[in-house]
Tab-separated table of C-alpha atoms in Angstrom:
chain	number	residue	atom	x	y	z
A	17	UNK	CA	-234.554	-26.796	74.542
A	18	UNK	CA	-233.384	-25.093	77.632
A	19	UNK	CA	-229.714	-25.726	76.721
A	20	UNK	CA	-230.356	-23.896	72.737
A	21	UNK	CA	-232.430	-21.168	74.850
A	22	UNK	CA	-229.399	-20.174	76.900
A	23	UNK	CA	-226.825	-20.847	74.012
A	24	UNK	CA	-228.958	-18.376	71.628
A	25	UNK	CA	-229.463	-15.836	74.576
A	26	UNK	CA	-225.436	-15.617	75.026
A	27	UNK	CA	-224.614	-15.377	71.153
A	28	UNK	CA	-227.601	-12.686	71.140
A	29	UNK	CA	-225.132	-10.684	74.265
A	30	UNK	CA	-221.805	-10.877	72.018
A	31	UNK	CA	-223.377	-9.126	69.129
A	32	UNK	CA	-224.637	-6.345	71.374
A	33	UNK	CA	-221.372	-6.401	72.788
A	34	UNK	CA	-219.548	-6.048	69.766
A	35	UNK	CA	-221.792	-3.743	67.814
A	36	UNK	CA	-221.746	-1.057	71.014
A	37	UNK	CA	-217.771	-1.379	70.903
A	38	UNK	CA	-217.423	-0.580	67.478
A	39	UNK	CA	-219.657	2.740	67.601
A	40	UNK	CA	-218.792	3.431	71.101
A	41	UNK	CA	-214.169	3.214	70.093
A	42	UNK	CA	-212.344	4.872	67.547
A	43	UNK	CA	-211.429	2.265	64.873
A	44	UNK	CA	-207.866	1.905	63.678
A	45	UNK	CA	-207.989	4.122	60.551
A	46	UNK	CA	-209.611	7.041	62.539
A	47	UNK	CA	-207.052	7.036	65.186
A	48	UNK	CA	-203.944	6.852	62.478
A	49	UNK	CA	-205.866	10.109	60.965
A	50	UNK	CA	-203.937	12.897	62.937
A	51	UNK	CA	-200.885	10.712	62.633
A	52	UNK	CA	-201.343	10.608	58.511
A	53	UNK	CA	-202.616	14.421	58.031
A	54	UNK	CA	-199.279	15.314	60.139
A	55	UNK	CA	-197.441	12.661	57.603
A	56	UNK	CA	-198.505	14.643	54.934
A	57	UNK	CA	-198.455	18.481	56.280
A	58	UNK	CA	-194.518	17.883	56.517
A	59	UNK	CA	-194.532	16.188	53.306
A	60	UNK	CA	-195.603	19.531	51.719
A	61	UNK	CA	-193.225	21.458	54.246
A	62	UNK	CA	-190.192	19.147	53.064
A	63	UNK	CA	-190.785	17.576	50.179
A	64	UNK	CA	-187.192	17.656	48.592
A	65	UNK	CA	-186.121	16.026	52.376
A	66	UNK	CA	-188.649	13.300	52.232
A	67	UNK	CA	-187.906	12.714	48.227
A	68	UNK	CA	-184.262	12.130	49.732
A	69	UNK	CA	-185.166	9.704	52.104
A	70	UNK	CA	-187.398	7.437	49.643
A	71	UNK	CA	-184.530	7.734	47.141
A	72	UNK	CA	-181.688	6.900	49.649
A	73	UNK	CA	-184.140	4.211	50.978
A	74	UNK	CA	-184.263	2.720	47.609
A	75	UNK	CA	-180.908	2.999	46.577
A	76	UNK	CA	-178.342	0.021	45.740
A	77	UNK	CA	-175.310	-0.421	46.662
A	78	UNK	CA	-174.171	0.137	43.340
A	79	UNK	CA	-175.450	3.744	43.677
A	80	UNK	CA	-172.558	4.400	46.104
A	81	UNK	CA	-170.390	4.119	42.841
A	82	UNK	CA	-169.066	7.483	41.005
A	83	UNK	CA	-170.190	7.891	37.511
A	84	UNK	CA	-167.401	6.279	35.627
A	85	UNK	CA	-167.402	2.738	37.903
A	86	UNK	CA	-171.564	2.601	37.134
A	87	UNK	CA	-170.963	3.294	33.900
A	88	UNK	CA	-168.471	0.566	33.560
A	89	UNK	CA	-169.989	-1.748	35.800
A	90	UNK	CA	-173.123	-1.562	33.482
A	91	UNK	CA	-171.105	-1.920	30.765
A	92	UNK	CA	-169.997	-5.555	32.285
A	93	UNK	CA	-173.234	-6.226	32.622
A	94	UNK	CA	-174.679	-5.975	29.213
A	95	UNK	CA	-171.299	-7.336	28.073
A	96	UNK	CA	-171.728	-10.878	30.059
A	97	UNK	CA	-175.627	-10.893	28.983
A	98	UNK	CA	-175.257	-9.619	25.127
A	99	UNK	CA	-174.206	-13.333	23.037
A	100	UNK	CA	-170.969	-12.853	21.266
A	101	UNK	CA	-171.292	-13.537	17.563
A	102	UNK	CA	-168.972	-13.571	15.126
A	103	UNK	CA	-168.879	-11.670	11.826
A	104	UNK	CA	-166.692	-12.291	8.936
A	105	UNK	CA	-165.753	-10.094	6.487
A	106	UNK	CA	-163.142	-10.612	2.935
A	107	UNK	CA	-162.297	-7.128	1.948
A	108	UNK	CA	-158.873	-7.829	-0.014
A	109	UNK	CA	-157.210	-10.991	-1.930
A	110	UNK	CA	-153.678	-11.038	-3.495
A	111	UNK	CA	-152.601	-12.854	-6.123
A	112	UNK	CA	-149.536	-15.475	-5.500
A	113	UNK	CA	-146.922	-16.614	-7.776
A	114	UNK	CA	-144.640	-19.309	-6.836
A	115	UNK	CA	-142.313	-21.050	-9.811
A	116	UNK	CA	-145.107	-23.619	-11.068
A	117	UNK	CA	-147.775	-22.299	-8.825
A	118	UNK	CA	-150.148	-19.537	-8.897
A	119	UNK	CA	-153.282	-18.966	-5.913
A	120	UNK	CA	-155.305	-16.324	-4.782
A	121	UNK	CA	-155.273	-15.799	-1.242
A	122	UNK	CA	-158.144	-14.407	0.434
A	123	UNK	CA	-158.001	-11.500	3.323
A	124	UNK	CA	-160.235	-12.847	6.092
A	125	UNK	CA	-161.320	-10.401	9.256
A	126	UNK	CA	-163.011	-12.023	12.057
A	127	UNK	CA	-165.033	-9.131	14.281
A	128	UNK	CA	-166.806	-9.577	17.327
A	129	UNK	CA	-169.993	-7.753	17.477
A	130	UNK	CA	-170.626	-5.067	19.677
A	131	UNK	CA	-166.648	-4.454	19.295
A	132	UNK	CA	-164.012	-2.350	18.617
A	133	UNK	CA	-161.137	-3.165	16.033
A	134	UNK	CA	-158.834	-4.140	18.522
A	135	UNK	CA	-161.008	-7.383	19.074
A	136	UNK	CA	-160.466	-8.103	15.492
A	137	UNK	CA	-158.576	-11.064	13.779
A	138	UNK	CA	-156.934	-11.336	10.362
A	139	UNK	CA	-156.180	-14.633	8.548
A	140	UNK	CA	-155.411	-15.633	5.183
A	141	UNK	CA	-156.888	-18.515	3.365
A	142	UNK	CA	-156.577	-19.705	-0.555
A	143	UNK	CA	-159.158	-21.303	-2.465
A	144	UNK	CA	-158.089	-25.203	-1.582
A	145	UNK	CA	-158.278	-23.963	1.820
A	146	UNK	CA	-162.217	-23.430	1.582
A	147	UNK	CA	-162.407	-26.764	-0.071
A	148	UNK	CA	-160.878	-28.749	2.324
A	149	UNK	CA	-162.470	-27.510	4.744
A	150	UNK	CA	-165.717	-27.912	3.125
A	151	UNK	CA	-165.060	-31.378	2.444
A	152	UNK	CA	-164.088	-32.130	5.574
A	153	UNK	CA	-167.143	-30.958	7.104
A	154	UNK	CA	-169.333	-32.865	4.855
A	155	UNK	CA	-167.647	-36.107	5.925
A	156	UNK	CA	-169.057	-35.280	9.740
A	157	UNK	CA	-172.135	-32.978	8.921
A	158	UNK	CA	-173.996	-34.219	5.799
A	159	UNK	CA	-177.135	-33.067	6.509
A	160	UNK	CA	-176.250	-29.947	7.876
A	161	UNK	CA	-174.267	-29.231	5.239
A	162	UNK	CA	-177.308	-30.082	2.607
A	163	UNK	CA	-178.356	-26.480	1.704
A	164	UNK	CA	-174.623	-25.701	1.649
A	165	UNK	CA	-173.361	-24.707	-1.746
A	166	UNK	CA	-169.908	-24.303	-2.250
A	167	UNK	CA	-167.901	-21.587	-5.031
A	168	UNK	CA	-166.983	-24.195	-8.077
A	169	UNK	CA	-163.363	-24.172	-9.617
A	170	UNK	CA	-163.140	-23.269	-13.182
A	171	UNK	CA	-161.351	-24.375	-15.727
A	172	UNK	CA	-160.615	-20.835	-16.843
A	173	UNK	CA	-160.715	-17.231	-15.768
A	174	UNK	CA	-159.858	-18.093	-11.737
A	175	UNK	CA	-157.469	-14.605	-11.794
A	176	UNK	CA	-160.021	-12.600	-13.163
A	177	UNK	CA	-161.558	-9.271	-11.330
A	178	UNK	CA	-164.549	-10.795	-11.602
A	179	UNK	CA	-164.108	-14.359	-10.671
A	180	UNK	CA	-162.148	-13.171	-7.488
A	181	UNK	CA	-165.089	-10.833	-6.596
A	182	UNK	CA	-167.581	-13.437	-6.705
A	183	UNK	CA	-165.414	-15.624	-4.352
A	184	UNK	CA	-165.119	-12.651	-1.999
A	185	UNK	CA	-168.763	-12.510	-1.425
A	186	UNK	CA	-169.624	-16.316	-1.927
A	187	UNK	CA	-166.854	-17.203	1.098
A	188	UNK	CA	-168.152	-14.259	3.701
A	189	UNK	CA	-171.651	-15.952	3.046
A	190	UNK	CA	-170.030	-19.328	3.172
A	191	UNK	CA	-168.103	-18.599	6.397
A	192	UNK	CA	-170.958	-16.635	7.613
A	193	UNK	CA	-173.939	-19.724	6.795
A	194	UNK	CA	-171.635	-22.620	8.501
A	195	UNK	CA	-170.844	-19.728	12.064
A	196	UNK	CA	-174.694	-19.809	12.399
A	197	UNK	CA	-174.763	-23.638	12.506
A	198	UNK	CA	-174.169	-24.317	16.248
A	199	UNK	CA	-172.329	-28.014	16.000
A	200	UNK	CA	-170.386	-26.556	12.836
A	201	UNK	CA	-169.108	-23.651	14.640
A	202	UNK	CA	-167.901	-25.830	17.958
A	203	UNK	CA	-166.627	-28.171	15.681
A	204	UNK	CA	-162.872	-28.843	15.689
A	205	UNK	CA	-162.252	-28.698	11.837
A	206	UNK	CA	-164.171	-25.461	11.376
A	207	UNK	CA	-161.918	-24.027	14.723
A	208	UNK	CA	-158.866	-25.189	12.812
A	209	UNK	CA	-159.783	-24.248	9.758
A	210	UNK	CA	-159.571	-20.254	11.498
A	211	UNK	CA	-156.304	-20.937	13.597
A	212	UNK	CA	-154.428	-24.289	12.998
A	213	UNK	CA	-152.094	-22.508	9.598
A	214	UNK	CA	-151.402	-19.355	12.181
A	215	UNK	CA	-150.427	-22.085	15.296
A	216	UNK	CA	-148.242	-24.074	13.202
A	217	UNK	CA	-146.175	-21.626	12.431
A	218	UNK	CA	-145.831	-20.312	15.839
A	219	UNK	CA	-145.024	-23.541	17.184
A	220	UNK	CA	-142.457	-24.219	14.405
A	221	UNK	CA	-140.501	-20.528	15.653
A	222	UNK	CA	-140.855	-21.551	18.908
A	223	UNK	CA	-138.942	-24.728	17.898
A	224	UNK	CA	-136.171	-22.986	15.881
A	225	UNK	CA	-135.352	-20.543	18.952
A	226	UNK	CA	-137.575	-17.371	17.124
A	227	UNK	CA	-139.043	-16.300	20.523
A	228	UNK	CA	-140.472	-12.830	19.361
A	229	UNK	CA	-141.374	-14.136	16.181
A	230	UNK	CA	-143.792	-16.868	17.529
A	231	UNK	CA	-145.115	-14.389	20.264
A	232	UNK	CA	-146.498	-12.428	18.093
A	233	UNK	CA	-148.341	-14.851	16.166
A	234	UNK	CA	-149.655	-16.465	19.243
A	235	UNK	CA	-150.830	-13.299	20.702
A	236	UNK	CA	-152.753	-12.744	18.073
A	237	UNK	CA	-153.936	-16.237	17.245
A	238	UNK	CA	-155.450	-16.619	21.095
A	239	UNK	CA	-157.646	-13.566	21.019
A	240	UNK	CA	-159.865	-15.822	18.450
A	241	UNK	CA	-159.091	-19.215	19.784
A	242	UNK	CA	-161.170	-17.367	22.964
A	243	UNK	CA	-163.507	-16.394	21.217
A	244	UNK	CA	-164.509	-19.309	19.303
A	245	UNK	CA	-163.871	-22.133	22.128
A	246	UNK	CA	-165.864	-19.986	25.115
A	247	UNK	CA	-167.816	-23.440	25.722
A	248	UNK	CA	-164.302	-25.320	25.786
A	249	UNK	CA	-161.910	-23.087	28.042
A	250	UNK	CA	-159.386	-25.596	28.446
A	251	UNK	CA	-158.856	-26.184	24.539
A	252	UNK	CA	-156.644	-23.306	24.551
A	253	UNK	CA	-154.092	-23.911	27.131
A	254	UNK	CA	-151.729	-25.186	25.070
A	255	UNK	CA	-151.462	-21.686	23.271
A	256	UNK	CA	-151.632	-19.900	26.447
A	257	UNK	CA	-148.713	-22.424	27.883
A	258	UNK	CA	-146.819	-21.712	24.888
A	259	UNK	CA	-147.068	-17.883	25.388
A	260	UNK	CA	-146.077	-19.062	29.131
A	261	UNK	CA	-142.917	-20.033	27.238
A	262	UNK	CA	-141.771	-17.616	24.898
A	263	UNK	CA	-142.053	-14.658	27.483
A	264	UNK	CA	-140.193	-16.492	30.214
A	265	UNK	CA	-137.760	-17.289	27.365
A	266	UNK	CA	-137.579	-13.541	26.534
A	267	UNK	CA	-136.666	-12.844	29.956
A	268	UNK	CA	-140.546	-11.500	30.740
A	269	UNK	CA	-141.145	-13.195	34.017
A	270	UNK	CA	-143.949	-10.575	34.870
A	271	UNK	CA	-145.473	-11.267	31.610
A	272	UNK	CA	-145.119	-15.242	31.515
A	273	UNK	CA	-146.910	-14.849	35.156
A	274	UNK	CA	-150.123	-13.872	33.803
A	275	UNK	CA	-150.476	-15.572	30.751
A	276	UNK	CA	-149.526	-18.554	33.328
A	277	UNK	CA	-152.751	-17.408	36.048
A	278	UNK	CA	-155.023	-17.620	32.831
A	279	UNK	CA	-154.196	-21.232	31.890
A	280	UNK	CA	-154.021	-22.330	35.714
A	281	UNK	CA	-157.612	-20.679	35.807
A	282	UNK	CA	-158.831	-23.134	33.230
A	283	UNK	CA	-157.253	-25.863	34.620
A	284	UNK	CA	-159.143	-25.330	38.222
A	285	UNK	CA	-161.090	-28.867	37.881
A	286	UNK	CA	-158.825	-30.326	35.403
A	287	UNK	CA	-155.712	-31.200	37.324
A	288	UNK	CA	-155.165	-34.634	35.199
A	289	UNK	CA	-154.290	-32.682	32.321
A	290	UNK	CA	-150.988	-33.019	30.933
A	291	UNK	CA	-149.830	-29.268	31.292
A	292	UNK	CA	-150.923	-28.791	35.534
A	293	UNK	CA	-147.738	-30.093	36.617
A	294	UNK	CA	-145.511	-28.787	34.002
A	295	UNK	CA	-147.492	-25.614	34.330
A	296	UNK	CA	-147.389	-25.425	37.916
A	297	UNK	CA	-143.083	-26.032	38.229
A	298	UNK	CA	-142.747	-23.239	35.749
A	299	UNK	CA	-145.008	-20.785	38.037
A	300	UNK	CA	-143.307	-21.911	41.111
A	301	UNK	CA	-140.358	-20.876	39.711
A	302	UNK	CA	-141.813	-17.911	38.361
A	303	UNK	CA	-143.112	-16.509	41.470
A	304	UNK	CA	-140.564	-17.204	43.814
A	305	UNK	CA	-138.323	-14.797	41.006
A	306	UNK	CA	-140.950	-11.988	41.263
A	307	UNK	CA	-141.089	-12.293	45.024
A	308	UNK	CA	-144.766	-13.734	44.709
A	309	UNK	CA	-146.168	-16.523	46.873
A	310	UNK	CA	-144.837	-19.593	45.509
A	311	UNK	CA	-146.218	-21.403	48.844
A	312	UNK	CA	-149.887	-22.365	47.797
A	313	UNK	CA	-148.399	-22.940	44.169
A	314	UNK	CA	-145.836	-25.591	46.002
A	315	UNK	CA	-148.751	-27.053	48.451
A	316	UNK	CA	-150.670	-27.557	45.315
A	317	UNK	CA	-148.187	-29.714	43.616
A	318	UNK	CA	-147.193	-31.540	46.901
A	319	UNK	CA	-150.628	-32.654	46.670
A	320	UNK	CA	-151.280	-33.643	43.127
A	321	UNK	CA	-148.098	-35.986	43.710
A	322	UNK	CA	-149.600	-37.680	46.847
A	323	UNK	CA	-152.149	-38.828	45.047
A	324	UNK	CA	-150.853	-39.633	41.954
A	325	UNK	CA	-147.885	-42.378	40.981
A	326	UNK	CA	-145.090	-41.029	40.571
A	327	UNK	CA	-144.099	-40.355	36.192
A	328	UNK	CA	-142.011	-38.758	34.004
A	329	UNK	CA	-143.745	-35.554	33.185
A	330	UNK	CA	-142.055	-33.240	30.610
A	331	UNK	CA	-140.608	-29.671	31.318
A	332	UNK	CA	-143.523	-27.048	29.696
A	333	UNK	CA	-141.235	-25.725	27.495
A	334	UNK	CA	-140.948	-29.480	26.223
A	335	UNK	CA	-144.842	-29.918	26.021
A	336	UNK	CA	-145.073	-27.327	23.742
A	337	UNK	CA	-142.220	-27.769	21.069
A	338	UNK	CA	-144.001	-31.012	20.527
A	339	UNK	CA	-147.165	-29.605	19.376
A	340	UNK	CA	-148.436	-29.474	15.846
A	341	UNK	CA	-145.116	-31.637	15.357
A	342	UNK	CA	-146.212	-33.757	12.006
């Protein structure tokens, strides 16, 4: 009893204690209260100064940039976060005559969204084009290709205004239906349905010596091989390789460089693939003519052939006469 006596008494001392400190000292808000009236009397002296200093405070380092690198740095921004669709348009067809033959060939333009016409692709295709295609996919895709429907062939009246009208609008749907099927649209035989006609014939100019002629078909086969194979980068070194070619061919070293840094890019962490080496002589060889460094090109390949047996690898320009060789 004694002992809870005393230990009551003592608790009973610390309250008074503490209750005559907190009437008898200023409490922390009362003695910040000069400090925050002063705070705000040169707030309203200054207040375009002190607006400075919680803007600056707040500012990014992006908001050291002058007007036209924000604007284009936010326009990089909504460019890597906007999805790039495709959009598919027929606005012509011709009519073509050939001894015993006769085709209409549709006008296909392939626009990115968001884009200007420079982004654009144009392609031809005929009717037996669509249909292989279309078969093709329904050998791989059945069920996907269910609600489908395909243009029929008729007997008659194929050349008509009318009949070539309906096509127009019944492939753009057609073209624009099988784009918004995921698997169709990464699909191999819809990718070379858009660019394999255009490659062959640059690879078979390359072949026959026709340098400029192939050039420009590649060029402009390679801004919509990008486009549709962003999940596959490396699909399109070949075509890049082959641009490698004809420009170094053409006696465009500078140019054959950086078509050659864009496939090397996309061959980072596949160094087993059969165009590294080749690719890598041809840009040793291309930077030690433009007085580039050709060292960590030539440490690269001293390295891939430590580790791996030694083969016959073909030249680049070898690699790519023999594609789309039938």
């Amino acid at each position: 009893q004694d002992s809870h006596c005393t230990a009551e008494r003592e608790l009973l001392e610390a309250v008074s204690r503490i209750t005559t400190f907190s009437t008898t000292s200023p409490t922390d808000e009362e003695q910040n209260q000069p400090k925050a009236e002063i705070s705000c009397q040169v707030r309203k002296e200054n207040p375009q100064k002190d607006d400075l200093q919680d803007s600056s405070a707040s500012l990014s380092p992006n908001s050291l940039m002058t007007t036209k690198e924000l604007q284009e740095y936010w326009r990089n921004e909504k460019r890597q976060c906007r999805q790039v669709k495709l959009l598919f348009e027929i606005p012509s067809t011709r009519i073509v005559e050939h001894h015993l033959s006769k085709y209409v060939m549709y006008k296909i333009i392939v626009l990115q969204t968001g884009s200007f016409d420079s982004n654009k692709s144009v392609i031809e295709r005929r009717y037996s084009d669509f249909e292989k295609l279309h078969r093709n996919l329904l050998e791989e895709f059945s069920e996907e290709m269910e609600d489908v429907t395909f243009p029929k062939k008729t007997l008659t009246g194929n050349f008509t205004e009318e009949i070539i009208n309906e096509r127009k609008l019944a492939f753009k749907d057609y073209l624009r239906l099988l784009y918004s099927m995921k698997y169709i649209q990464r699909s191999k035989k819809f990718i070379d349905f858009l660019t394999r006609p255009e490659l062959q014939e640059a690879y078979g100019c390359l072949r026959g010596g026709q340098y400029t002629k192939a050039l420009e078909i590649l060029l402009e086969v390679i801004g919509l091989q990008e486009r549709l194979t962003r999940g596959n980068p490396v699909s399109i070194v070949p075509t890049l390789c082959a641009i490698v070619v004809c420009h170094k061919d053409l006696e465009n070293p500078a140019s054959a460089f950086e078509y050659g840094e864009k496939a090397l890019s996309r061959l980072r962490m596949h160094n087993s693939h059969r165009y590294y080496i080749p690719l890598l002589e041809t840009m040793i060889t291309l930077a030690y003519e433009l007085g580039k460094d050709f060292l960590s090109l030539q440490e690269k390949l001293e390295e891939w052939k430590a580790k791996k047996d030694p083969i016959r690898v073909f030249t680049l320009k070898e690699l790519a006469v023999r594609e789309y060789v039938q």
